[in-house]
Coordinates of C-alpha atoms and ligand atoms in Angstrom, one line a residue:
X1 CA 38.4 93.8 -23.2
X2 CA 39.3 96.3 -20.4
X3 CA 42.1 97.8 -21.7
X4 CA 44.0 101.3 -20.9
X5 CA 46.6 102.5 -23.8
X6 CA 49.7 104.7 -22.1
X7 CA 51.9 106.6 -24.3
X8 CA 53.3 110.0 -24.9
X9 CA 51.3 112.5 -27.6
X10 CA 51.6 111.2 -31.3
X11 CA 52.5 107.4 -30.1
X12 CA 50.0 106.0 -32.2
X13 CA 47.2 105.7 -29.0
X14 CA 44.3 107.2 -30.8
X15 CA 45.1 105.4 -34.1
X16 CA 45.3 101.6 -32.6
X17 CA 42.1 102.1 -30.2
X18 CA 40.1 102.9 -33.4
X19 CA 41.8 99.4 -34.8
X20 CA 41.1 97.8 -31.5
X21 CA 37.4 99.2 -31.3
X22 CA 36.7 98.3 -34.9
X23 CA 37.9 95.0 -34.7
X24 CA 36.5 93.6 -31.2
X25 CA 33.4 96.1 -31.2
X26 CA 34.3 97.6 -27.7
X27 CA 34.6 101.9 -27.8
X28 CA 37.4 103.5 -27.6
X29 CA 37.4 106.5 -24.9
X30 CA 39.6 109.1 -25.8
X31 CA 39.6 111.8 -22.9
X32 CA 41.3 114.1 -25.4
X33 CA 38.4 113.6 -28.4
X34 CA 35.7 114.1 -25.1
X35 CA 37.2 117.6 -24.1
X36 CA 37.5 118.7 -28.2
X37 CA 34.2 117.8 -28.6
X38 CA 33.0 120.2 -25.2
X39 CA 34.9 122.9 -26.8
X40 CA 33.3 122.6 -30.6
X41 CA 29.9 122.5 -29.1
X42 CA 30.8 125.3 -27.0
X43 CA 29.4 124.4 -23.7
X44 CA 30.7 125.7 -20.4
X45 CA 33.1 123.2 -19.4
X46 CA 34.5 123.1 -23.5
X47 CA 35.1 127.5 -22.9
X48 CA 36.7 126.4 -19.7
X49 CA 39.6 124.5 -20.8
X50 CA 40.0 125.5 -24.5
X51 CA 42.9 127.8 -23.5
X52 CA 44.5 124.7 -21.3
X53 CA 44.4 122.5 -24.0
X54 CA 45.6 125.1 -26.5
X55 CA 48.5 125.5 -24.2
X56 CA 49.1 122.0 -24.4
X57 CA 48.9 121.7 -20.1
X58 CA 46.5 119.1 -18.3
X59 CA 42.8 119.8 -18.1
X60 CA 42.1 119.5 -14.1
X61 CA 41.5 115.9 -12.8
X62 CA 37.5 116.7 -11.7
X63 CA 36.5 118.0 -15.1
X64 CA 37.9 114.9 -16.9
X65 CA 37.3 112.9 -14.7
X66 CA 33.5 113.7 -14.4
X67 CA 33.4 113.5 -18.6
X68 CA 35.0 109.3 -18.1
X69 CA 32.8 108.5 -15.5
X70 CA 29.6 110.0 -17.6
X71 CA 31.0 107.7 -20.9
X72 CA 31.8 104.6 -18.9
X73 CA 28.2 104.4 -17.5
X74 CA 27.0 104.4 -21.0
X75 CA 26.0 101.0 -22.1
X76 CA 28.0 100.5 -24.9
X77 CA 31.0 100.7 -22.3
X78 CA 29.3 98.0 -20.0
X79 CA 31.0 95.2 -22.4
X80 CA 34.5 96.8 -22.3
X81 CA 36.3 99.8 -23.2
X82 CA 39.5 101.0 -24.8
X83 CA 40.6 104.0 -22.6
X84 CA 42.8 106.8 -24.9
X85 CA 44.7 109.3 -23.0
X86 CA 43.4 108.9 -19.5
X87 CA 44.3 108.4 -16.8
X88 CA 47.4 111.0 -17.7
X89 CA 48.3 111.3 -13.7
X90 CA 48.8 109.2 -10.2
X91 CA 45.8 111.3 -9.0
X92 CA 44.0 110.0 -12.0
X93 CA 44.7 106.6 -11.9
X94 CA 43.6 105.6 -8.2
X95 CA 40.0 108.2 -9.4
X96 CA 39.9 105.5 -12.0
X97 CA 40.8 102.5 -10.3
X98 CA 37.8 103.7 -7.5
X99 CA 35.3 104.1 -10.4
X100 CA 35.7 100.6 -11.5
X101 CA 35.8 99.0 -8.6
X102 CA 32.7 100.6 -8.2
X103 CA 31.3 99.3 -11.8
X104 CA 32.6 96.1 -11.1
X105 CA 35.2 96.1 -14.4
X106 CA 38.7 96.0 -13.5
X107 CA 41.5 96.9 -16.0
X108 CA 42.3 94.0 -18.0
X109 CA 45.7 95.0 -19.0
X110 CA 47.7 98.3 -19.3
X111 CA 48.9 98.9 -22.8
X112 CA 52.4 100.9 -23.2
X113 CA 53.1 102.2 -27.1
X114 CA 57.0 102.7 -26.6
X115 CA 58.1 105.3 -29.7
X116 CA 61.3 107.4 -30.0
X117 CA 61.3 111.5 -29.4
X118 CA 62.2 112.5 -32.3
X119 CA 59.2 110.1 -34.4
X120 CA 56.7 111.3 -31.8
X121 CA 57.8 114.8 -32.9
X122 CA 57.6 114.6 -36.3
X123 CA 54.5 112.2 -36.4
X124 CA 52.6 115.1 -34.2
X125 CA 54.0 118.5 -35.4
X126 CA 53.0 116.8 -39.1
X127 CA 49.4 116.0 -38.4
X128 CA 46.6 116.8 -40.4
X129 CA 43.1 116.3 -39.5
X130 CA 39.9 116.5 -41.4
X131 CA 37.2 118.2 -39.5
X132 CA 34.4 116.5 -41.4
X133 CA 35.1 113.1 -40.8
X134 CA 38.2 113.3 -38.2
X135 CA 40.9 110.9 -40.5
X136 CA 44.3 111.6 -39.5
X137 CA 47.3 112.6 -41.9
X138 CA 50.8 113.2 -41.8
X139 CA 52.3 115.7 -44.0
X140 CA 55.5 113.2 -44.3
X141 CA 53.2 110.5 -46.1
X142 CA 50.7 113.0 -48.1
X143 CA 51.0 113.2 -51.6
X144 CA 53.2 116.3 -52.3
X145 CA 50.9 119.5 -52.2
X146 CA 47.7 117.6 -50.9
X147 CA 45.9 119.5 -48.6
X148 CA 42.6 118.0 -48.8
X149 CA 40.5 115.0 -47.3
X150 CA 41.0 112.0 -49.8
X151 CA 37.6 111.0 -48.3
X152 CA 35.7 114.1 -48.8
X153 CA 37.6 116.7 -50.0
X154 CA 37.4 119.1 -46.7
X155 CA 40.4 121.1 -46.4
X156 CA 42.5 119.5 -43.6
X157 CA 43.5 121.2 -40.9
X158 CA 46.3 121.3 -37.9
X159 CA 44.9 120.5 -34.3
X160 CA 46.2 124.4 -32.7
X161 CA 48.1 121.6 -29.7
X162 CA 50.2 120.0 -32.8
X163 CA 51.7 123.4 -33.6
X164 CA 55.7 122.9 -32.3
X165 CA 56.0 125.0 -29.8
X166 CA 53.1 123.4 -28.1
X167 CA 54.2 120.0 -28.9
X168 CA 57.2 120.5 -26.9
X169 CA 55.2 121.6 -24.0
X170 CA 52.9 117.9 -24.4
X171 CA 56.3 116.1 -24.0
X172 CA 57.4 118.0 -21.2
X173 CA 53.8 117.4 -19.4
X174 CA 54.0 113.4 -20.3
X175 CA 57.3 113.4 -19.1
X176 CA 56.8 114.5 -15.3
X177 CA 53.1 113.8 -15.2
X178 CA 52.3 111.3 -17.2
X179 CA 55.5 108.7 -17.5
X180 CA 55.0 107.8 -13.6
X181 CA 52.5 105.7 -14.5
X182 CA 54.6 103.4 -16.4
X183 CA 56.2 102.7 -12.9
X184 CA 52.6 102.7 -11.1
X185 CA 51.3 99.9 -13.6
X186 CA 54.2 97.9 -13.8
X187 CA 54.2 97.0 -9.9
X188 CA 50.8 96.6 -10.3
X189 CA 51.8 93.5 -12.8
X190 CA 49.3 95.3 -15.3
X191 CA 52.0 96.7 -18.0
X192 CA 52.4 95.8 -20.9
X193 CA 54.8 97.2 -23.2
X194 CA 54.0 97.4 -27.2
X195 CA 57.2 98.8 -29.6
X196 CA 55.3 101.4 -31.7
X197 CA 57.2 102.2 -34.5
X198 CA 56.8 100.6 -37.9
X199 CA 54.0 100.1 -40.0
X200 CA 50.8 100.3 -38.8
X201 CA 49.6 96.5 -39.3
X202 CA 52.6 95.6 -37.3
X203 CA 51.9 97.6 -34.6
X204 CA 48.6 96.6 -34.0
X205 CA 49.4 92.6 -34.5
X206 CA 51.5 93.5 -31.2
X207 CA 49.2 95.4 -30.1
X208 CA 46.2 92.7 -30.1
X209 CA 48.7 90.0 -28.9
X210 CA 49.4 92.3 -25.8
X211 CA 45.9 93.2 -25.2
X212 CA 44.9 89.0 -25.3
X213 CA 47.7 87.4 -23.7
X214 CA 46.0 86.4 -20.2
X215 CA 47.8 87.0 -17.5
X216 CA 48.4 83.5 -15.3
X217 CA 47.3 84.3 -11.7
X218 CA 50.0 83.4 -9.2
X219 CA 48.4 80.2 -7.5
X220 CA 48.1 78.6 -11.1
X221 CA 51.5 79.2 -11.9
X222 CA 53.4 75.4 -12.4
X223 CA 57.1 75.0 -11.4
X224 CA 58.7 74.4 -14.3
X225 CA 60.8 71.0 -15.2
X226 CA 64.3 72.5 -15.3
X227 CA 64.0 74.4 -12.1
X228 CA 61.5 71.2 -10.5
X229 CA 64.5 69.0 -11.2
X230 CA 67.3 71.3 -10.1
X231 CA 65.5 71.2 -7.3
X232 CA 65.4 67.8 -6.5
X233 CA 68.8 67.3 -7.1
X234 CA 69.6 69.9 -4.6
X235 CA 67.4 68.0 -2.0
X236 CA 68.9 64.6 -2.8
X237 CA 73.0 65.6 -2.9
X238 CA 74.6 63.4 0.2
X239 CA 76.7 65.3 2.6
X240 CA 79.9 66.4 0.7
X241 CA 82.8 63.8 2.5
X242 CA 86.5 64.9 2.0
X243 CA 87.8 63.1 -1.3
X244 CA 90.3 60.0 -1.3
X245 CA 93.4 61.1 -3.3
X246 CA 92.3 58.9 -6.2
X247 CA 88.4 60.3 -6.0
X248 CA 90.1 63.9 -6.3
X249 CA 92.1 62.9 -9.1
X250 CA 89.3 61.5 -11.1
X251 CA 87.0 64.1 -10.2
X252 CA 89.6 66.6 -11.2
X253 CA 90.2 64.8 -14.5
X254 CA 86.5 64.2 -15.0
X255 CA 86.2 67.8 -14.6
X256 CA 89.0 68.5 -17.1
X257 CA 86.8 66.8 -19.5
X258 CA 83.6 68.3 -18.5
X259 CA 85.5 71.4 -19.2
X260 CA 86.7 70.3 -22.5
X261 CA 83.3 69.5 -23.9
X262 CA 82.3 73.0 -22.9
X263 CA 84.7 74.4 -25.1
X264 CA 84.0 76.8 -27.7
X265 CA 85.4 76.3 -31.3
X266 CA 88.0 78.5 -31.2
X267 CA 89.5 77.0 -28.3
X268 CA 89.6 73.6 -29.5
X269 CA 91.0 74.5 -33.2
X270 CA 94.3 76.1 -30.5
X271 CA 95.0 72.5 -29.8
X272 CA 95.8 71.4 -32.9
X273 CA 99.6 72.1 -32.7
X274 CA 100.0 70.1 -29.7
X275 CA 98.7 66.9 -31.7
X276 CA 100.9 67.6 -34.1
X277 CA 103.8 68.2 -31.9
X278 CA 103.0 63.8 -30.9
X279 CA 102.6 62.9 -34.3
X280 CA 105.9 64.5 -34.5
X281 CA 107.6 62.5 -31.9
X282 CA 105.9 59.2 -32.6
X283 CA 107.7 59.2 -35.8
X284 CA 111.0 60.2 -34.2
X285 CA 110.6 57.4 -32.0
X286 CA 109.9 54.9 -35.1
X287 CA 113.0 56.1 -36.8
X288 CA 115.2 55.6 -33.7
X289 CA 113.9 52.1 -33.1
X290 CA 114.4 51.5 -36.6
X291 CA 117.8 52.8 -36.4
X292 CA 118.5 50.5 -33.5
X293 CA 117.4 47.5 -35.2
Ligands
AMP1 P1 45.1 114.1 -26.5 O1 44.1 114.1 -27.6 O2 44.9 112.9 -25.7 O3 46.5 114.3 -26.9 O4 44.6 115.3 -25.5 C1 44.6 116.6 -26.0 C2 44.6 117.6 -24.8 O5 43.4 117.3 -24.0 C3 45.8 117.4 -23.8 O6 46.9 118.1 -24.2 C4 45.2 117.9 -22.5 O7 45.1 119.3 -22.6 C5 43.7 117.4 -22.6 N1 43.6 116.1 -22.0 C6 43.3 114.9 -22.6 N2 43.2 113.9 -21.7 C7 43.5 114.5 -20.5 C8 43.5 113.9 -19.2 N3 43.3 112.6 -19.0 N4 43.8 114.8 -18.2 C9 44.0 116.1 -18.4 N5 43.9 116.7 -19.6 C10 43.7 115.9 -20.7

């Protein structure tokens, strides 16, 4: 499973690669959980783009680039990986595309959550994290006044990028940087696009479908019977002659009737009156011959 997940902030990315990683044992590399942890262990290139991130802008392409390339070589990643949040750029795709060609694993599949603005908003500007153990919340679905870890009891906190203000700035980013992608993929015949909203089960039983559904390569695809005997029957049609004037009257009739049979319901109950109408005159005609007699 060499799978890429595309999706704005807060479209569930992070929360269905843990689901994927847990369930088919392959890691889940987040570029986003990479640079968070550089800046909480304080190295140089964590005090570099603190302040980016904070701002909610794009890390440059080199310094994320160069954390990927160091986690993909890792050996865990050598049976497949579930990448979270990168590439977010053109620029970033083909550096990607160029590292696994060189590591011999192309991209299985590209994975697209699709989720509404205004959910995206509120999952994100609602998010809770504990910094213990890193499980997510959402203020919308917390018990009322809960502001603690149900798994240890750490006080939860609000990543500084999910503030509003910031969030607004993330969609903006995805929006010109990020969304091309969806365009770049899907001539590439790699996209796959995954509805996002509704419960979380659901969206990882699309999710997994997505991810397993094998793509048919071109030269194995099989014409199928409708269009294989359309087909034929194209080939085999003689030379179209000028009809007799009794052909063209049964054709036409024949098509009358072809027509008929298509009909929809309604069109047929708007005959009725016309039967009527003969029933009508046959017993006019019954009375008159009766009266004749
Ligand atoms: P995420 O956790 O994926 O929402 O990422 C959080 C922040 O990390 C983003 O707003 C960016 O500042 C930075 N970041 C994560 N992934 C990338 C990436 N592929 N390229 C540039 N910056 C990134």
């Amino acid at each position: 499973m060499r799978i890429v997940l595309l999706g704005a902030p807060g479209s569930g990315k992070g929360t269905q690669a843990q689901r994927l990683q847990a369930k088919y044992g392959v890691p889940q590399v987040s570029s986003g959980d990479l640079l968070r942890d550089s800046v909480a262990r304080g190295t140089e290139l964590g005090r570099k783009v603190k302040s980016v991130m904070d701002a909610g802008q794009l890390v440059s392409d080199d310094l994320v680039l160069g954390l990927i390339r160091e986690r993909l070589g890792k050996p865990d990643a050598a049976r497949g990986f579930i990448l979270d949040g990168f590439p977010r750029n053109i620029d970033q795709a083909n550096a990607l595309n160029a590292l696994l060609k060189e590591l011999g694993q192309p991209i299985d599949a590209v994975l697209l959550l699709d989720v509404r603005r205004e959910t995206l908003v509120q999952r994100l500007a609602g998010r809770r994290t504990c910094p213990t153990c890193g499980t997510v919340y959402n203020v919308h679905s917390m018990p009322a006044g809960a502001t603690t870890c149900s798994k240890d009891g750490a006080q939860l906190y609000q990543r500084p990028d999910d503030k509003e203000d910031v969030v607004a700035k993330r969609l903006e980013v995805y929006q010109s940087q990020t969304q091309p992608l969806i365009d770049h993929y899907s001539k590439l015949g790699q996209l796959r696009a995954v509805a996002g909203e509704g419960a979380l089960e659901e969206v990882f039983e699309r999710m997994e479908a997505a991810a397993l559904a094998k793509p048919v390569p071109a030269e194995k695809v099989k014409v199928t019977m409708r269009t294989a005997r359309s087909t034929t029957a194209k080939k085999k049609a003689p030379a179209k002659k000028a009809p007799t004037k009794k052909a063209a009257t049964k054709t036409k009739a024949s098509g009358k009737k072809a027509k008929a049979r298509r009909r929809p319901v309604r069109k047929a109950a708007a005959k009725k009156p016309a039967r009527r109408k003969s029933v009508k005159r046959v017993a006019k005609r019954k009375t008159a011959r009766a009266r004749r007699r």
